[in-house]
Short mmCIF file of C-alpha atoms in Angstrom, two decimals:
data_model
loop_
_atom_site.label_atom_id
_atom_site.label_comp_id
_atom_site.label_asym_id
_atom_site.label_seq_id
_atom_site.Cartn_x
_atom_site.Cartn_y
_atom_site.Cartn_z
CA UNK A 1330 -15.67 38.62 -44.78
CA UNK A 1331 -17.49 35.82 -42.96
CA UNK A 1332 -20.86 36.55 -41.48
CA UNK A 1333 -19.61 36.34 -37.54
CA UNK A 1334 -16.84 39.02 -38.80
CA UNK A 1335 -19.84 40.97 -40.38
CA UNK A 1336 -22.09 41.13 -37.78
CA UNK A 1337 -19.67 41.86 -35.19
CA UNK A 1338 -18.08 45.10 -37.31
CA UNK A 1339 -21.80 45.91 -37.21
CA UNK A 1340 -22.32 45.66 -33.64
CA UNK A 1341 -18.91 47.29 -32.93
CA UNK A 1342 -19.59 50.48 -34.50
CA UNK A 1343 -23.58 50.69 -33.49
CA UNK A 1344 -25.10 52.41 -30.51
CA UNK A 1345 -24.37 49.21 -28.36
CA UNK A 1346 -21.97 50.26 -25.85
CA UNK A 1347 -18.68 48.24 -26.18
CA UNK A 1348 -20.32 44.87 -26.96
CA UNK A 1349 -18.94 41.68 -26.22
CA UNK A 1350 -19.52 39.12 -28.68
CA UNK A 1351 -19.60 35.58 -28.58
CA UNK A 1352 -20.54 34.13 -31.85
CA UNK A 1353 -20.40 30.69 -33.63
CA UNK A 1354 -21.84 28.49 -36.12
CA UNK A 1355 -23.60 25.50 -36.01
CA UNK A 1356 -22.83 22.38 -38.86
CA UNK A 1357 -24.89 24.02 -41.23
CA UNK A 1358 -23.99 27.54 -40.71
CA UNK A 1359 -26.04 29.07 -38.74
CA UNK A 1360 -25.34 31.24 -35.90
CA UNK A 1361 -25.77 31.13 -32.43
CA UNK A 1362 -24.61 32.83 -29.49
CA UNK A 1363 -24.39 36.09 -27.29
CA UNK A 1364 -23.88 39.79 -27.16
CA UNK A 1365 -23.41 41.39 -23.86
CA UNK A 1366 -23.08 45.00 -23.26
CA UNK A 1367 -24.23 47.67 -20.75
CA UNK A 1368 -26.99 48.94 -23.08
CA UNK A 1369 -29.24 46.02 -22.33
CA UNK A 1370 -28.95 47.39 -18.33
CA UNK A 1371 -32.74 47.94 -17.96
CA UNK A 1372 -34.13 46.34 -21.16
CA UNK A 1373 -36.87 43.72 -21.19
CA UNK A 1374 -35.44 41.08 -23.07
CA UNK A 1375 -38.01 41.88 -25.93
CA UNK A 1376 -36.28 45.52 -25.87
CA UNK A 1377 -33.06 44.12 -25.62
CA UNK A 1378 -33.54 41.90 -29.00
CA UNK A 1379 -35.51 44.58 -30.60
CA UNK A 1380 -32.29 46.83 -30.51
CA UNK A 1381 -29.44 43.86 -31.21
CA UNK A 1382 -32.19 43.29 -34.32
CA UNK A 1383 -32.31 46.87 -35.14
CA UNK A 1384 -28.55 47.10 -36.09
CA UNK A 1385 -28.60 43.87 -37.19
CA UNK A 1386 -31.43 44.63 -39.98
CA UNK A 1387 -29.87 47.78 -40.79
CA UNK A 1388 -26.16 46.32 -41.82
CA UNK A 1389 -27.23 43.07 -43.26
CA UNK A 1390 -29.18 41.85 -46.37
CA UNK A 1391 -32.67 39.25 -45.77
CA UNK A 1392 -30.35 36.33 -46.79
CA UNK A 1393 -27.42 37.27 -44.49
CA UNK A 1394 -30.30 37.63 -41.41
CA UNK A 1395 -31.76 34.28 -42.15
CA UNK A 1396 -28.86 32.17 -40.98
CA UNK A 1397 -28.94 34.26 -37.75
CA UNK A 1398 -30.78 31.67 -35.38
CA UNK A 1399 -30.33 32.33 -31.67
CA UNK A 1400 -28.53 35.42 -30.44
CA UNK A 1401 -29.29 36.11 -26.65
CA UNK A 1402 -28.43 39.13 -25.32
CA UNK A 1403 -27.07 40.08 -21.68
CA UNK A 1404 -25.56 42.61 -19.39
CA UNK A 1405 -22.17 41.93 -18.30
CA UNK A 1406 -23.61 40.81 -15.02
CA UNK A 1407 -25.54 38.29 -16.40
CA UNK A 1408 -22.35 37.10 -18.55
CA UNK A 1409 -20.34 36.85 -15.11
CA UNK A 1410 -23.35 34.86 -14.03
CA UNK A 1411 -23.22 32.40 -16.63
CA UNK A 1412 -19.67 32.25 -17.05
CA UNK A 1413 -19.23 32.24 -12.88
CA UNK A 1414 -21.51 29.23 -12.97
CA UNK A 1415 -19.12 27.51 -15.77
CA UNK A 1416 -16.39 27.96 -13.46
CA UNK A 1417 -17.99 26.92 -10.62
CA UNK A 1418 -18.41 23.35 -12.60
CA UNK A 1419 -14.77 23.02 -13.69
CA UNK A 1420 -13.36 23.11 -10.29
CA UNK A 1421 -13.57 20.72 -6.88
CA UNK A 1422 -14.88 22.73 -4.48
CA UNK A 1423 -16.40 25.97 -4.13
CA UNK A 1424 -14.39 28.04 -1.47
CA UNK A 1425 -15.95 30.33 1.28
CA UNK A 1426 -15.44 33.87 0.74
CA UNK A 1427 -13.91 35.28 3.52
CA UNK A 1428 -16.08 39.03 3.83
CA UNK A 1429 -14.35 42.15 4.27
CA UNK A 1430 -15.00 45.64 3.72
CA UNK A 1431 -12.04 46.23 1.62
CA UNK A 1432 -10.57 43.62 -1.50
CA UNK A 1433 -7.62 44.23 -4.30
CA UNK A 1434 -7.35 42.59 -7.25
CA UNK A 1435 -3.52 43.13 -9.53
CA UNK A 1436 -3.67 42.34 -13.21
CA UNK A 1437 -1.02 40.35 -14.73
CA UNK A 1438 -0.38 43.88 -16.13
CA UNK A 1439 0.19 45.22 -13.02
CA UNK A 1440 -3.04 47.65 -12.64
CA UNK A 1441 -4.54 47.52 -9.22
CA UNK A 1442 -8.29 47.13 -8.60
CA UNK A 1443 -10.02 48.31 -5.34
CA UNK A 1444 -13.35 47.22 -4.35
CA UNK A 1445 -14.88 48.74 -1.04
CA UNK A 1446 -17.93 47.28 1.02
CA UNK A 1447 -20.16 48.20 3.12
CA UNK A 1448 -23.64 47.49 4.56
CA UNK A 1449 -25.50 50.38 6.54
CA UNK A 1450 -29.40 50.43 8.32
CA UNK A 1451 -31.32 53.29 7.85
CA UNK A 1452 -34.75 52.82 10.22
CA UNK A 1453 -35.97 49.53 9.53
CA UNK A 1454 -34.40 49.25 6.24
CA UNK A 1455 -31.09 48.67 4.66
CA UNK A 1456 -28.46 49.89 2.27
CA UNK A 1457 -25.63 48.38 0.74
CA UNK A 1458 -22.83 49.96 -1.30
CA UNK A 1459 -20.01 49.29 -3.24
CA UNK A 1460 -17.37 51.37 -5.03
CA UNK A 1461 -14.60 49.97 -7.36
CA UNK A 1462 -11.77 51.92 -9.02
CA UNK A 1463 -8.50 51.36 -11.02
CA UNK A 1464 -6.57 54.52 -11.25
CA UNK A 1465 -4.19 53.15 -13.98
CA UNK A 1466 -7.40 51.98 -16.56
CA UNK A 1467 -9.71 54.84 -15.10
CA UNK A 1468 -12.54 52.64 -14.34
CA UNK A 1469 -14.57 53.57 -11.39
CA UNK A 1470 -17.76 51.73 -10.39
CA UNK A 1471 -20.35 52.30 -7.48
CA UNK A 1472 -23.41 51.87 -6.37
CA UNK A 1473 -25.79 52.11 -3.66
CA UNK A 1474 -28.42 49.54 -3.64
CA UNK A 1475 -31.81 50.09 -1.09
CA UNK A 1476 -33.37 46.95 0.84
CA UNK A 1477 -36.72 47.96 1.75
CA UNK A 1478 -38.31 45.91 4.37
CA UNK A 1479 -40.59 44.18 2.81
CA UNK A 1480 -37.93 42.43 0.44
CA UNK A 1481 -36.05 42.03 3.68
CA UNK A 1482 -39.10 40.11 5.40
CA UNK A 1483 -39.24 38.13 1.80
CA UNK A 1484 -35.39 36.90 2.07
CA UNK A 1485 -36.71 35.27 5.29
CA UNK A 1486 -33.53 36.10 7.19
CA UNK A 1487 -33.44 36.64 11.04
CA UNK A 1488 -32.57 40.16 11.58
CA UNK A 1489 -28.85 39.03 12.65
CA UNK A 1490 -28.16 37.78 9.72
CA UNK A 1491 -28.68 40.82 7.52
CA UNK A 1492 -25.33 42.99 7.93
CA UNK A 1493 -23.61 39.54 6.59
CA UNK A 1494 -26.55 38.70 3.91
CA UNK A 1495 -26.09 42.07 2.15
CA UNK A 1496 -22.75 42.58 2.56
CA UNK A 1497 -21.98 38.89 0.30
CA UNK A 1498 -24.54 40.42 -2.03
CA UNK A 1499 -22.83 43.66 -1.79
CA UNK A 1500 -19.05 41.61 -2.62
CA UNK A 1501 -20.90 39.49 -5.35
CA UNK A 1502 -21.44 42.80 -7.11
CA UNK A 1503 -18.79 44.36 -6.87
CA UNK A 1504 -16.88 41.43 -8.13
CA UNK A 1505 -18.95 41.24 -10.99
CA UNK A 1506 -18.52 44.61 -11.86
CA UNK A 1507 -14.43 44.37 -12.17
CA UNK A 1508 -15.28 41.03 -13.93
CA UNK A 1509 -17.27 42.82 -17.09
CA UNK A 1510 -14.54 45.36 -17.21
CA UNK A 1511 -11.64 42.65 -17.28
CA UNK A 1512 -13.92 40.64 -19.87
CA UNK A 1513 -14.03 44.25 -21.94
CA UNK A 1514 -10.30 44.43 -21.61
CA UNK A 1515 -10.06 40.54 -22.55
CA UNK A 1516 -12.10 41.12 -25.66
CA UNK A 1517 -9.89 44.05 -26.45
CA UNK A 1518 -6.48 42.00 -26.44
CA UNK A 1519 -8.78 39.20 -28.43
CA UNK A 1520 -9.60 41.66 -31.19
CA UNK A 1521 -5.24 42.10 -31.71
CA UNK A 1522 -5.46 38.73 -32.21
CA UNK A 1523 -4.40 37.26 -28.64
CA UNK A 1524 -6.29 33.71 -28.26
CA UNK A 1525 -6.16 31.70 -25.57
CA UNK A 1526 -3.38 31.51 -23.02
CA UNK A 1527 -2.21 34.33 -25.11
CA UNK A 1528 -4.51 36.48 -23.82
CA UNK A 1529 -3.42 37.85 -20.46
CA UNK A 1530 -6.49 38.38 -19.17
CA UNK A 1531 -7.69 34.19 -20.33
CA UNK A 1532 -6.88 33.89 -16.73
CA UNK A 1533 -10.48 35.73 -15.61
CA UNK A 1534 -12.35 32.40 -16.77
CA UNK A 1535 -10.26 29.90 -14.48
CA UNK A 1536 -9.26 31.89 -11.62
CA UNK A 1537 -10.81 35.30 -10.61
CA UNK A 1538 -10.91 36.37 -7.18
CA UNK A 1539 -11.16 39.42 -4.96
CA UNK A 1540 -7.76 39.05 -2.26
CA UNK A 1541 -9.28 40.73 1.07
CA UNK A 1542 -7.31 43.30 2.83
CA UNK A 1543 -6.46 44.56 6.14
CA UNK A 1544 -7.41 48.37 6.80
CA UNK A 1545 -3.65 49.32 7.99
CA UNK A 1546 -2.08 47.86 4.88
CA UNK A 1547 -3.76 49.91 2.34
CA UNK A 1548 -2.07 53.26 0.78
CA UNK A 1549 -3.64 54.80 -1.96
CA UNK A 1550 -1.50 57.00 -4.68
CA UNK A 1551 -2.65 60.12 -5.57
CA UNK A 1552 -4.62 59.18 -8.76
CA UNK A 1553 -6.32 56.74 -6.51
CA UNK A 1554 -7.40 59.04 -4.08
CA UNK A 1555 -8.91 61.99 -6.48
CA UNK A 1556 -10.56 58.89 -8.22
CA UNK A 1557 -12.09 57.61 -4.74
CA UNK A 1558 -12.78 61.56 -3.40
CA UNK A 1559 -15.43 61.69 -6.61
CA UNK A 1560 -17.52 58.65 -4.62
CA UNK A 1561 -17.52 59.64 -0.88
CA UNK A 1562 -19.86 62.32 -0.90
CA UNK A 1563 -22.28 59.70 -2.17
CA UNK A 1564 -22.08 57.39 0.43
CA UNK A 1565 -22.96 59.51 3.39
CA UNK A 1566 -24.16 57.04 6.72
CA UNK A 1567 -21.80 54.19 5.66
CA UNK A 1568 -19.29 53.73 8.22
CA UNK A 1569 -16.57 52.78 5.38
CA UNK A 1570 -16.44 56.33 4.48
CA UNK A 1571 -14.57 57.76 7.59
CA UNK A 1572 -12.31 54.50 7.28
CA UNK A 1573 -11.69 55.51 3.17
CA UNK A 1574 -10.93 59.01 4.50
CA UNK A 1575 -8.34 58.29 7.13
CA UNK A 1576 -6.81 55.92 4.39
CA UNK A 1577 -6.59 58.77 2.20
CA UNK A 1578 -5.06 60.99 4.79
CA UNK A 1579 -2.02 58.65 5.74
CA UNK A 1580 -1.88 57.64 2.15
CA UNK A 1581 -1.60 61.44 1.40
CA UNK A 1582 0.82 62.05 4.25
CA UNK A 1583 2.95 59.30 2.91
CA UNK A 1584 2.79 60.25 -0.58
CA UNK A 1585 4.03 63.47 0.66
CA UNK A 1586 7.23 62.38 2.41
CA UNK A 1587 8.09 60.23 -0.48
CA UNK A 1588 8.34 63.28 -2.60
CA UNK A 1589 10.08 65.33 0.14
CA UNK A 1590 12.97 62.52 -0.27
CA UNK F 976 -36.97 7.94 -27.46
CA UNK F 977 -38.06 10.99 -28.44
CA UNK F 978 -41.71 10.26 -27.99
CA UNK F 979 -41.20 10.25 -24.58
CA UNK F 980 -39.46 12.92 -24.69
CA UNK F 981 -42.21 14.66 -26.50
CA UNK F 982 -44.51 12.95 -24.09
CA UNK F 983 -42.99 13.80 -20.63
CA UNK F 984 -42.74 17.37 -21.77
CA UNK F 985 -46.55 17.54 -21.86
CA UNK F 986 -46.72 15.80 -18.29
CA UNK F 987 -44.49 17.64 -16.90
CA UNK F 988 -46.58 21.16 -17.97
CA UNK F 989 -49.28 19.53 -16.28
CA UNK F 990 -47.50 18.77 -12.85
CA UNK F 991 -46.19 22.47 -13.14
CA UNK F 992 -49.82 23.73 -13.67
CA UNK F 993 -50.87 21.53 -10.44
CA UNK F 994 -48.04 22.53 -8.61
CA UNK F 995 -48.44 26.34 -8.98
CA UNK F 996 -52.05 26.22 -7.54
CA UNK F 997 -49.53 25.62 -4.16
CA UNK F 998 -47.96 28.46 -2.80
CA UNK F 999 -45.34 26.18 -1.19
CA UNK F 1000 -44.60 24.39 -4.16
CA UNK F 1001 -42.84 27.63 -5.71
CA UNK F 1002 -39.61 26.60 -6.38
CA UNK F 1003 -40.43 23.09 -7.72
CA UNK F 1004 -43.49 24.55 -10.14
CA UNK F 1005 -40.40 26.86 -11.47
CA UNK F 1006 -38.05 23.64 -11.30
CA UNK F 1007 -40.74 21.52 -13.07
CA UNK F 1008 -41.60 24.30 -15.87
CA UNK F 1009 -38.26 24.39 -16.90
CA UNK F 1010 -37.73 20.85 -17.15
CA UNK F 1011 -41.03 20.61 -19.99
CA UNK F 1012 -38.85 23.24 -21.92
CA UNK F 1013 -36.01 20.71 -21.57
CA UNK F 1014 -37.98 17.76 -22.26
CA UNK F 1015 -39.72 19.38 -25.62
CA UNK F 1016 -36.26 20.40 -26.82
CA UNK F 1017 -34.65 17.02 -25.91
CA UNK F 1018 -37.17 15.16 -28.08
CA UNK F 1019 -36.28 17.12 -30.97
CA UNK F 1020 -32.60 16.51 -30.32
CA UNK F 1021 -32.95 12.76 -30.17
CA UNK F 1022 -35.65 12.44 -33.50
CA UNK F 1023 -32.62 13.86 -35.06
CA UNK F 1024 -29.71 12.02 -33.37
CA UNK F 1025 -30.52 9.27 -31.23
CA UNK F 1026 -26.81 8.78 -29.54
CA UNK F 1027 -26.69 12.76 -28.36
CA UNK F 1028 -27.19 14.18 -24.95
CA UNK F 1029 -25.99 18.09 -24.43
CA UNK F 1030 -26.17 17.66 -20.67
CA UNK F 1031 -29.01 20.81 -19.33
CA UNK F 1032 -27.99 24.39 -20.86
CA UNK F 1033 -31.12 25.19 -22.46
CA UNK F 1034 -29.09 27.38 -24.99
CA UNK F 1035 -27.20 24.20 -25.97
CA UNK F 1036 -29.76 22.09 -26.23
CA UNK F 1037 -31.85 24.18 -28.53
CA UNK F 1038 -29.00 24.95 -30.63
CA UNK F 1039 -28.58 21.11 -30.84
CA UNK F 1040 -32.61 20.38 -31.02
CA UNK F 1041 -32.05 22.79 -34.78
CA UNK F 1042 -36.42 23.12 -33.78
CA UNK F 1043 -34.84 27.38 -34.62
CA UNK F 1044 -34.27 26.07 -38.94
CA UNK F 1045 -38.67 25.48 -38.59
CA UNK F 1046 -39.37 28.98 -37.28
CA UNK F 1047 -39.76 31.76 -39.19
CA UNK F 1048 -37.70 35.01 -38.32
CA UNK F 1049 -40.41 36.02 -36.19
CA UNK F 1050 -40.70 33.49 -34.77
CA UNK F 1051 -36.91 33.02 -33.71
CA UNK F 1052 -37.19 36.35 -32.41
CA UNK F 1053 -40.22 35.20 -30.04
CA UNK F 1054 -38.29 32.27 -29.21
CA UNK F 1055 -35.30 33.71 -28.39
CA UNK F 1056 -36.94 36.19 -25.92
CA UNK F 1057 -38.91 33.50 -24.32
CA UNK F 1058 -36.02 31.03 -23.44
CA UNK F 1059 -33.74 33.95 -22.96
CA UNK F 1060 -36.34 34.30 -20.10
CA UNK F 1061 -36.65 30.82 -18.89
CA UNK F 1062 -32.29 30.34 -18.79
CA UNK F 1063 -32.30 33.84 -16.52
CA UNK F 1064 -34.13 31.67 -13.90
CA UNK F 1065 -33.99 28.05 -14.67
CA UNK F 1066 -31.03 25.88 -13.96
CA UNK F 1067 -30.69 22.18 -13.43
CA UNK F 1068 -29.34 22.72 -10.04
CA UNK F 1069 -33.02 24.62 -8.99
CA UNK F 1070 -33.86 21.07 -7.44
CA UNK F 1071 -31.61 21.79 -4.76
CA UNK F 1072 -32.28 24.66 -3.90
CA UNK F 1073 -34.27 25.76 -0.30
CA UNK F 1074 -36.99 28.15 -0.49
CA UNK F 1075 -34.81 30.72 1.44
CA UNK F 1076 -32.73 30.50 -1.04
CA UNK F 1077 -34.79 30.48 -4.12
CA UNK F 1078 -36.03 34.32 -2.34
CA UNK F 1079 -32.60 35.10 -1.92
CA UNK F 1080 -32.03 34.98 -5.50
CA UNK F 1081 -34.95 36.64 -6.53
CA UNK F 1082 -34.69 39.19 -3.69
CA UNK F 1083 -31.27 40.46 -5.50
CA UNK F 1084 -32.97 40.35 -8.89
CA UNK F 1085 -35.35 42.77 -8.03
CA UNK F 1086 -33.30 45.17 -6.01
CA UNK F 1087 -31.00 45.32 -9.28
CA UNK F 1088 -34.00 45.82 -11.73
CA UNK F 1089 -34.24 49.57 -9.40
CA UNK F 1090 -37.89 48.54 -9.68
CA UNK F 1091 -39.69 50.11 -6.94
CA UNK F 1092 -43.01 47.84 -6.28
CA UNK F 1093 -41.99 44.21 -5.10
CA UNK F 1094 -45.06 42.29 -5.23
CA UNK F 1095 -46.10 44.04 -8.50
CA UNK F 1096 -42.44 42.86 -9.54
CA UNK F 1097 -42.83 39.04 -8.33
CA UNK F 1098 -46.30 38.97 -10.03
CA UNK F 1099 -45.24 40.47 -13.42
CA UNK F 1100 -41.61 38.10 -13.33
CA UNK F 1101 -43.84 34.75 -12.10
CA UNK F 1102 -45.72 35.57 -15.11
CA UNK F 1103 -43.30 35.89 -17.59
CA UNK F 1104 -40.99 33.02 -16.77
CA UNK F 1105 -44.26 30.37 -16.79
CA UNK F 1106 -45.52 31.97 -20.31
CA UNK F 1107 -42.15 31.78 -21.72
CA UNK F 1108 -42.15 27.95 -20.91
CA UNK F 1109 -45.44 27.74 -22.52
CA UNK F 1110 -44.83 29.43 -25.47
CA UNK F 1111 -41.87 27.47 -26.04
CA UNK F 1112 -43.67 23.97 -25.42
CA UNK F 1113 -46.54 25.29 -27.77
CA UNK F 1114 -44.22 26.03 -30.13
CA UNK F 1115 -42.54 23.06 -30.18
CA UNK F 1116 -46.33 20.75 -30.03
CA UNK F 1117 -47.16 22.75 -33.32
CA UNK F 1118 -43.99 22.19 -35.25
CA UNK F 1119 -43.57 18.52 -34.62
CA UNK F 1120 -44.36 16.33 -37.35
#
């Protein structure tokens, strides 16, 4: 077993959560690269390399550890950051997003991602929210993220400009967020030995977007909506919550009839 | 060539140091400091292979620099932290960038971190991104031969 192999069965079974590795060597065998996984969420980076060295120390012998050069560690937001910024290179242009409150994404697999928006104004300050789900995969993602006013008076924005401000912050996360799953899933089919434009989920590093939609068109099914009826209570004061429960209701009524027939 | 890398990494710590004592020279103190880290690890690349240029990922060019086969484990460790530091922030592109949007980016940063005292936050990040770049330009000063 090569080192790379070695280190990554180590990492795989350690109290990282679901790393994503990204290993090679260099002309003399060393080894550089990354590790990304949601157990660096909070770390300092010293933190974060004290715990990648941790395992690291405890599965490998002094020789094996000395051709380990540079191994950074990240959160899957910072990989989407670095990888988003790759992307960005490859192609001409960089296309405005058109902002929403409410995106799909299908797989080539067919499972359907939802990501919902929304920015609110509580006093003088602000709040932003996003919640993601995928019935099929069971993933289901959201947060609510505060904007006190001094950071608000920081960004330098004129007070019109804040709804729109957050609410591209508020799409930027949410789109990360359903990228580091789809990179977990992409690893997955990697580890059966799917390379390349074998992979069905290769396509996440050329061409990832979030497809807006309109408000009338969308019909949850019913694993969607118990998935979606775990976040509402949380977002209490965003107006997107009275527009996710009327979708539910039409979506249920319709669900209904369909079974009637 | 690589003595001026070497040399312009030094110079361009200097500007950096001049250029923080100016609150409105944020962005290009931040710009500049990452550029010495770029200019120490550049000079190592090119005393080793004159013909090679790895374009401005730090990570690439201190993978191509090999100034990591010098270090001890520790201090691979410590160097790893501190440019894993200076990448989170620095980018070639950071010469373009306005100040709005230079406090856009860290604006986000901090609201992620669920830190809950901004100026405490700014002070304590400022801090660690310019010591990173010094440590790393130390580093590289006390290895060279």
């Amino acid at each position: 077993m090569d080192l790379i192999d070695k280190i990554t069965k180590i990492l795989q079974s350690s109290d990282i959560e679901s790393p994503i590795i990204e290993l090679t060597y260099d002309e003399n065998n060393n080894i550089y690269g990354y590790v990304s996984s949601n157990s660096f969420l909070g770390k300092s980076e010293s933190e974060a390399q004290t715990l990648l060295w941790n395992n690291l120390r405890k599965g490998l012998g002094k020789r094996d550890l000395l051709n380990i050069f540079m191994i950074f560690t990240e959160t899957p937001s910072e990989t989407y950051s670095r990888l988003k910024i790759n992307i960005v290179n490859k192609e001409q242009g960089i296309f405005p997003v058109k902002l929403v409150n409410y995106y799909s994404h299908t797989t080539p697999d067919k499972t359907k991602y939802w990501a919902f928006i929304d920015v609110a104004k509580y006093g003088r300050e602000y709040k932003s929210c996003y919640i993601s789900i995928n019935a099929k995969v069971e993933f289901h993602k959201g947060t609510i993220f505060n904007y006190p006013l001094k950071v608000l008076q920081y960004m330098e924005l004129n007070q019109e400009n804040y709804y729109f401000k957050l609410l591209e912050d508020a799409y930027n996360n949410v789109k990360e967020e359903i990228f580091s799953d789809l990179l977990l899933r992409h690893e997955k089919y990697a580890s059966e030995g799917n390379i390349g434009k074998n992979n069905i989920y290769n396509y996440i590093f050329y061409s990832f977007e979030l497809e807006p939609c309109n408000k009338q068109d969308i019909i949850f099914n019913n694993q969607e909506i118990s998935l979606l009826k775990k976040s509402l209570n949380t977002l209490k004061g965003f107006k997107i919550t009275n527009y996710l429960l009327e979708a539910i209701n039409i979506s249920q009524s319709i669900n209904n009839e369909r079974f009637k027939i | 060539m690589h003595t001026y890398y070497y040399d312009a990494s030094f110079t361009r710590k200097d500007d950096c140091e001049h250029l923080r004592k100016n609150t409105n020279s944020n962005i290009f103190s931040i710009y500049c400091a990452g550029v010495a880290v770029e200019c120490i690890l550049r000079a190592y690349i090119k005393k080793f292979d004159a013909t090679f240029d790895s374009g401005h990922d730090l990570f690439e060019l201190a993978k191509q620099s090999q100034i990591l086969s010098l270090l001890t484990e520790k201090e691979r460790e410590r160097f790893t932290i501190a440019l894993s530091i200076v990448k989170k922030i620095w980018n070639n592109n950071l010469r373009y960038y306005s100040e709005k949007k230079m406090r856009s980016i860290i604006s986000e940063k901090f609201i992620k971190s669920g830190e809950k005292k901004f100026n405490k936050y700014l002070e304590k990040e400022s801090k660690k991104y310019f010591e990173s770049t010094y440590y790393i330009i130390e580093l590289g000063k006390s290895k060279w031969t």
